[in-house]
């Protein structure tokens, strides 16, 4: 599984391209986001990736979860969105 980290400043189309590329390789993508702005960009990116993959007759699904991650020595809770081919 490949990890894609998203921030509030991430460009959703760029992240969607990265997700689609991972799915095309036959792998799953784990999209990680910390904070409301980052989660917003991540969800937009996944929606765009759905469109990209649908054009190739591939359907994807998303499985949400929480994960504890370390950012600059501080424990934070991230939203992890696993994206995989259906």
mmCIF file of N, CA and C in Angstrom:
data_model
loop_
_atom_site.group_PDB
_atom_site.id
_atom_site.type_symbol
_atom_site.label_atom_id
_atom_site.label_comp_id
_atom_site.label_asym_id
_atom_site.label_seq_id
_atom_site.Cartn_x
_atom_site.Cartn_y
_atom_site.Cartn_z
ATOM 1 N N UNK A 1 0.853 -1.176 0.000
ATOM 2 C CA UNK A 1 0.000 0.000 0.000
ATOM 3 C C UNK A 1 0.894 1.232 0.000
ATOM 4 N N UNK A 2 0.552 2.180 -0.851
ATOM 5 C CA UNK A 2 1.333 3.412 -0.928
ATOM 6 C C UNK A 2 0.615 4.533 -0.186
ATOM 7 N N UNK A 3 1.391 5.353 0.494
ATOM 8 C CA UNK A 3 0.842 6.441 1.287
ATOM 9 C C UNK A 3 0.885 7.751 0.510
ATOM 10 N N UNK A 4 -0.208 8.517 0.611
ATOM 11 C CA UNK A 4 -0.299 9.842 0.006
ATOM 12 C C UNK A 4 -0.688 10.797 1.126
ATOM 13 N N UNK A 5 0.169 11.765 1.427
ATOM 14 C CA UNK A 5 -0.115 12.722 2.491
ATOM 15 C C UNK A 5 -0.701 13.985 1.887
ATOM 16 N N UNK A 6 -1.794 14.454 2.487
ATOM 17 C CA UNK A 6 -2.514 15.605 1.966
ATOM 18 C C UNK A 6 -2.531 16.703 3.023
ATOM 19 N N UNK A 7 -2.286 17.946 2.596
ATOM 20 C CA UNK A 7 -2.383 19.094 3.490
ATOM 21 C C UNK A 7 -3.526 19.982 3.012
ATOM 22 N N UNK A 8 -3.818 20.993 3.785
ATOM 23 C CA UNK A 8 -4.879 21.942 3.414
ATOM 24 C C UNK A 8 -4.514 22.701 2.142
ATOM 25 N N UNK A 9 -3.216 22.750 1.817
ATOM 26 C CA UNK A 9 -2.761 23.470 0.619
ATOM 27 C C UNK A 9 -2.566 22.554 -0.590
ATOM 28 N N UNK A 10 -2.850 21.276 -0.449
ATOM 29 C CA UNK A 10 -2.703 20.339 -1.563
ATOM 30 C C UNK A 10 -3.702 20.664 -2.670
ATOM 31 N N UNK A 11 -3.268 20.440 -3.907
ATOM 32 C CA UNK A 11 -4.134 20.655 -5.069
ATOM 33 C C UNK A 11 -4.875 19.343 -5.337
ATOM 34 N N UNK A 12 -6.205 19.335 -5.210
ATOM 35 C CA UNK A 12 -6.957 18.087 -5.353
ATOM 36 C C UNK A 12 -6.713 17.346 -6.668
ATOM 37 N N UNK A 13 -6.587 18.041 -7.796
ATOM 38 C CA UNK A 13 -6.353 17.371 -9.069
ATOM 39 C C UNK A 13 -5.007 16.648 -9.078
ATOM 40 N N UNK A 14 -4.005 17.236 -8.464
ATOM 41 C CA UNK A 14 -2.688 16.601 -8.396
ATOM 42 C C UNK A 14 -2.734 15.357 -7.515
ATOM 43 N N UNK A 15 -3.405 15.456 -6.388
ATOM 44 C CA UNK A 15 -3.535 14.309 -5.487
ATOM 45 C C UNK A 15 -4.355 13.207 -6.172
ATOM 46 N N UNK A 16 -5.408 13.601 -6.888
ATOM 47 C CA UNK A 16 -6.228 12.626 -7.611
ATOM 48 C C UNK A 16 -5.394 11.884 -8.647
ATOM 49 N N UNK A 17 -4.514 12.593 -9.333
ATOM 50 C CA UNK A 17 -3.631 11.947 -10.305
ATOM 51 C C UNK A 17 -2.718 10.936 -9.646
ATOM 52 N N UNK A 18 -2.210 11.281 -8.463
ATOM 53 C CA UNK A 18 -1.342 10.360 -7.727
ATOM 54 C C UNK A 18 -2.115 9.121 -7.293
ATOM 55 N N UNK A 19 -3.333 9.318 -6.806
ATOM 56 C CA UNK A 19 -4.169 8.187 -6.385
ATOM 57 C C UNK A 19 -4.464 7.284 -7.586
ATOM 58 N N UNK A 20 -4.866 7.879 -8.701
ATOM 59 C CA UNK A 20 -5.190 7.107 -9.911
ATOM 60 C C UNK A 20 -3.974 6.317 -10.396
ATOM 61 N N UNK A 21 -2.792 6.921 -10.337
ATOM 62 C CA UNK A 21 -1.570 6.234 -10.774
ATOM 63 C C UNK A 21 -1.300 5.012 -9.897
ATOM 64 N N UNK A 22 -1.517 5.139 -8.607
ATOM 65 C CA UNK A 22 -1.313 4.018 -7.684
ATOM 66 C C UNK A 22 -2.310 2.895 -7.989
ATOM 67 N N UNK A 23 -3.563 3.253 -8.214
ATOM 68 C CA UNK A 23 -4.596 2.261 -8.516
ATOM 69 C C UNK A 23 -4.286 1.553 -9.837
ATOM 70 N N UNK A 24 -3.812 2.309 -10.828
ATOM 71 C CA UNK A 24 -3.459 1.705 -12.125
ATOM 72 C C UNK A 24 -2.342 0.677 -11.994
ATOM 73 N N UNK A 25 -1.466 0.864 -10.991
ATOM 74 C CA UNK A 25 -0.378 -0.082 -10.743
ATOM 75 C C UNK A 25 -0.872 -1.343 -10.034
ATOM 76 N N UNK A 26 -2.158 -1.371 -9.692
ATOM 77 C CA UNK A 26 -2.721 -2.527 -9.004
ATOM 78 C C UNK A 26 -2.533 -2.496 -7.503
ATOM 79 N N UNK A 27 -2.177 -1.340 -6.963
ATOM 80 C CA UNK A 27 -1.957 -1.196 -5.520
ATOM 81 C C UNK A 27 -3.109 -0.429 -4.894
ATOM 82 N N UNK A 28 -3.108 -0.363 -3.569
ATOM 83 C CA UNK A 28 -4.045 0.468 -2.810
ATOM 84 C C UNK A 28 -3.322 1.719 -2.360
ATOM 85 N N UNK A 29 -4.066 2.813 -2.219
ATOM 86 C CA UNK A 29 -3.502 4.077 -1.745
ATOM 87 C C UNK A 29 -4.067 4.393 -0.370
ATOM 88 N N UNK A 30 -3.201 4.805 0.545
ATOM 89 C CA UNK A 30 -3.649 5.260 1.852
ATOM 90 C C UNK A 30 -3.466 6.774 1.886
ATOM 91 N N UNK A 31 -4.572 7.494 1.856
ATOM 92 C CA UNK A 31 -4.546 8.954 1.854
ATOM 93 C C UNK A 31 -4.641 9.408 3.305
ATOM 94 N N UNK A 32 -3.617 10.147 3.773
ATOM 95 C CA UNK A 32 -3.568 10.611 5.163
ATOM 96 C C UNK A 32 -3.788 12.112 5.214
ATOM 97 N N UNK A 33 -4.645 12.554 6.132
ATOM 98 C CA UNK A 33 -4.933 13.979 6.284
ATOM 99 C C UNK A 33 -5.115 14.308 7.762
ATOM 100 N N UNK A 34 -4.535 15.424 8.185
ATOM 101 C CA UNK A 34 -4.690 15.902 9.559
ATOM 102 C C UNK A 34 -5.295 17.293 9.499
ATOM 103 N N UNK A 35 -6.466 17.457 10.089
ATOM 104 C CA UNK A 35 -7.131 18.756 10.117
ATOM 105 C C UNK A 35 -8.251 18.836 9.087
ATOM 106 N N UNK A 36 -9.195 19.720 9.363
ATOM 107 C CA UNK A 36 -10.387 19.847 8.525
ATOM 108 C C UNK A 36 -10.051 20.242 7.086
ATOM 109 N N UNK A 37 -9.140 21.187 6.905
ATOM 110 C CA UNK A 37 -8.770 21.629 5.561
ATOM 111 C C UNK A 37 -8.135 20.513 4.752
ATOM 112 N N UNK A 38 -7.286 19.731 5.391
ATOM 113 C CA UNK A 38 -6.624 18.625 4.706
ATOM 114 C C UNK A 38 -7.620 17.524 4.362
ATOM 115 N N UNK A 39 -8.537 17.233 5.265
ATOM 116 C CA UNK A 39 -9.559 16.215 4.990
ATOM 117 C C UNK A 39 -10.435 16.671 3.827
ATOM 118 N N UNK A 40 -10.776 17.942 3.788
ATOM 119 C CA UNK A 40 -11.570 18.491 2.690
ATOM 120 C C UNK A 40 -10.865 18.272 1.347
ATOM 121 N N UNK A 41 -9.578 18.598 1.285
ATOM 122 C CA UNK A 41 -8.825 18.426 0.040
ATOM 123 C C UNK A 41 -8.705 16.951 -0.331
ATOM 124 N N UNK A 42 -8.542 16.092 0.671
ATOM 125 C CA UNK A 42 -8.427 14.655 0.419
ATOM 126 C C UNK A 42 -9.714 14.090 -0.164
ATOM 127 N N UNK A 43 -10.852 14.489 0.394
ATOM 128 C CA UNK A 43 -12.138 13.989 -0.097
ATOM 129 C C UNK A 43 -12.383 14.482 -1.527
ATOM 130 N N UNK A 44 -12.045 15.742 -1.798
ATOM 131 C CA UNK A 44 -12.173 16.261 -3.163
ATOM 132 C C UNK A 44 -11.306 15.452 -4.121
ATOM 133 N N UNK A 45 -10.080 15.169 -3.719
ATOM 134 C CA UNK A 45 -9.145 14.415 -4.563
ATOM 135 C C UNK A 45 -9.676 13.019 -4.862
ATOM 136 N N UNK A 46 -10.242 12.361 -3.859
ATOM 137 C CA UNK A 46 -10.783 11.019 -4.063
ATOM 138 C C UNK A 46 -11.976 11.071 -5.018
ATOM 139 N N UNK A 47 -12.820 12.086 -4.887
ATOM 140 C CA UNK A 47 -13.953 12.231 -5.805
ATOM 141 C C UNK A 47 -13.465 12.425 -7.242
ATOM 142 N N UNK A 48 -12.424 13.222 -7.419
ATOM 143 C CA UNK A 48 -11.857 13.437 -8.757
ATOM 144 C C UNK A 48 -11.232 12.142 -9.276
ATOM 145 N N UNK A 49 -10.529 11.423 -8.409
ATOM 146 C CA UNK A 49 -9.927 10.137 -8.809
ATOM 147 C C UNK A 49 -11.005 9.150 -9.254
ATOM 148 N N UNK A 50 -12.178 9.192 -8.609
ATOM 149 C CA UNK A 50 -13.291 8.330 -9.027
ATOM 150 C C UNK A 50 -13.677 8.614 -10.469
ATOM 151 N N UNK A 51 -13.713 9.890 -10.831
ATOM 152 C CA UNK A 51 -14.052 10.280 -12.205
ATOM 153 C C UNK A 51 -12.972 9.782 -13.162
ATOM 154 N N UNK A 52 -11.697 9.999 -12.800
ATOM 155 C CA UNK A 52 -10.592 9.533 -13.651
ATOM 156 C C UNK A 52 -10.692 8.033 -13.898
ATOM 157 N N UNK A 53 -10.937 7.271 -12.845
ATOM 158 C CA UNK A 53 -10.955 5.817 -12.965
ATOM 159 C C UNK A 53 -12.214 5.329 -13.673
ATOM 160 N N UNK A 54 -13.330 6.030 -13.486
ATOM 161 C CA UNK A 54 -14.571 5.644 -14.157
ATOM 162 C C UNK A 54 -14.422 5.754 -15.669
ATOM 163 N N UNK A 55 -13.633 6.751 -16.121
ATOM 164 C CA UNK A 55 -13.368 6.909 -17.548
ATOM 165 C C UNK A 55 -12.623 5.700 -18.107
ATOM 166 N N UNK A 56 -11.950 4.956 -17.229
ATOM 167 C CA UNK A 56 -11.213 3.751 -17.617
ATOM 168 C C UNK A 56 -11.979 2.483 -17.230
ATOM 169 N N UNK A 57 -13.275 2.646 -16.924
ATOM 170 C CA UNK A 57 -14.144 1.526 -16.531
ATOM 171 C C UNK A 57 -13.640 0.797 -15.291
ATOM 172 N N UNK A 58 -13.066 1.554 -14.364
ATOM 173 C CA UNK A 58 -12.596 0.998 -13.100
ATOM 174 C C UNK A 58 -13.318 1.719 -11.965
ATOM 175 N N UNK A 59 -13.880 0.940 -11.053
ATOM 176 C CA UNK A 59 -14.577 1.513 -9.912
ATOM 177 C C UNK A 59 -13.677 1.415 -8.684
ATOM 178 N N UNK A 60 -13.636 2.484 -7.883
ATOM 179 C CA UNK A 60 -12.833 2.464 -6.664
ATOM 180 C C UNK A 60 -13.724 2.669 -5.447
ATOM 181 N N UNK A 61 -13.239 2.194 -4.309
ATOM 182 C CA UNK A 61 -13.947 2.358 -3.039
ATOM 183 C C UNK A 61 -12.992 2.978 -2.029
ATOM 184 N N UNK A 62 -13.578 3.601 -1.014
ATOM 185 C CA UNK A 62 -12.786 4.249 0.033
ATOM 186 C C UNK A 62 -13.204 3.702 1.391
ATOM 187 N N UNK A 63 -12.201 3.359 2.211
ATOM 188 C CA UNK A 63 -12.442 2.837 3.552
ATOM 189 C C UNK A 63 -11.778 3.796 4.546
ATOM 190 N N UNK A 64 -12.578 4.524 5.347
ATOM 191 C CA UNK A 64 -12.009 5.486 6.293
ATOM 192 C C UNK A 64 -11.605 4.842 7.616
ATOM 193 N N UNK A 65 -10.586 5.433 8.254
ATOM 194 C CA UNK A 65 -10.170 5.005 9.589
ATOM 195 C C UNK A 65 -9.371 6.141 10.233
ATOM 196 N N UNK A 66 -9.032 5.958 11.498
ATOM 197 C CA UNK A 66 -8.183 6.899 12.221
ATOM 198 C C UNK A 66 -6.814 6.270 12.419
ATOM 199 N N UNK A 67 -5.787 7.109 12.524
ATOM 200 C CA UNK A 67 -4.440 6.628 12.829
ATOM 201 C C UNK A 67 -3.716 7.684 13.649
ATOM 202 N N UNK A 68 -2.933 7.252 14.599
ATOM 203 C CA UNK A 68 -2.084 8.156 15.362
ATOM 204 C C UNK A 68 -0.768 8.323 14.624
ATOM 205 N N UNK A 69 -0.384 9.559 14.345
ATOM 206 C CA UNK A 69 0.886 9.813 13.668
ATOM 207 C C UNK A 69 1.680 10.853 14.442
ATOM 208 N N UNK A 70 2.977 10.851 14.228
ATOM 209 C CA UNK A 70 3.876 11.782 14.908
ATOM 210 C C UNK A 70 4.219 12.923 13.958
ATOM 211 N N UNK A 71 3.922 14.154 14.378
ATOM 212 C CA UNK A 71 4.277 15.342 13.602
ATOM 213 C C UNK A 71 5.103 16.248 14.506
ATOM 214 N N UNK A 72 6.385 16.379 14.161
ATOM 215 C CA UNK A 72 7.316 17.208 14.945
ATOM 216 C C UNK A 72 7.308 16.838 16.430
ATOM 217 N N UNK A 73 7.312 15.539 16.709
ATOM 218 C CA UNK A 73 7.361 15.080 18.093
ATOM 219 C C UNK A 73 6.030 15.130 18.820
ATOM 220 N N UNK A 74 4.967 15.499 18.134
ATOM 221 C CA UNK A 74 3.647 15.599 18.753
ATOM 222 C C UNK A 74 2.726 14.541 18.143
ATOM 223 N N UNK A 75 2.037 13.803 19.002
ATOM 224 C CA UNK A 75 1.105 12.778 18.536
ATOM 225 C C UNK A 75 -0.180 13.452 18.040
ATOM 226 N N UNK A 76 -0.557 13.159 16.791
ATOM 227 C CA UNK A 76 -1.769 13.729 16.190
ATOM 228 C C UNK A 76 -2.638 12.600 15.656
ATOM 229 N N UNK A 77 -3.911 12.873 15.515
ATOM 230 C CA UNK A 77 -4.832 11.899 14.935
ATOM 231 C C UNK A 77 -5.075 12.269 13.481
ATOM 232 N N UNK A 78 -4.830 11.328 12.603
ATOM 233 C CA UNK A 78 -5.037 11.543 11.174
ATOM 234 C C UNK A 78 -6.253 10.745 10.713
ATOM 235 N N UNK A 79 -6.905 11.262 9.698
ATOM 236 C CA UNK A 79 -7.928 10.503 8.996
ATOM 237 C C UNK A 79 -7.195 9.756 7.890
ATOM 238 N N UNK A 80 -7.350 8.453 7.836
ATOM 239 C CA UNK A 80 -6.740 7.640 6.789
ATOM 240 C C UNK A 80 -7.858 7.112 5.902
ATOM 241 N N UNK A 81 -7.738 7.378 4.629
ATOM 242 C CA UNK A 81 -8.721 6.943 3.659
ATOM 243 C C UNK A 81 -8.037 5.973 2.701
ATOM 244 N N UNK A 82 -8.324 4.688 2.862
ATOM 245 C CA UNK A 82 -7.732 3.685 1.985
ATOM 246 C C UNK A 82 -8.584 3.632 0.718
ATOM 247 N N UNK A 83 -7.927 3.810 -0.413
ATOM 248 C CA UNK A 83 -8.603 3.799 -1.702
ATOM 249 C C UNK A 83 -8.109 2.571 -2.460
ATOM 250 N N UNK A 84 -9.056 1.751 -2.915
ATOM 251 C CA UNK A 84 -8.692 0.546 -3.643
ATOM 252 C C UNK A 84 -9.694 0.247 -4.738
ATOM 253 N N UNK A 85 -9.268 -0.579 -5.651
ATOM 254 C CA UNK A 85 -10.111 -0.994 -6.764
ATOM 255 C C UNK A 85 -11.202 -1.911 -6.234
ATOM 256 N N UNK A 86 -12.419 -1.728 -6.709
ATOM 257 C CA UNK A 86 -13.531 -2.594 -6.280
ATOM 258 C C UNK A 86 -13.473 -3.900 -7.003
#
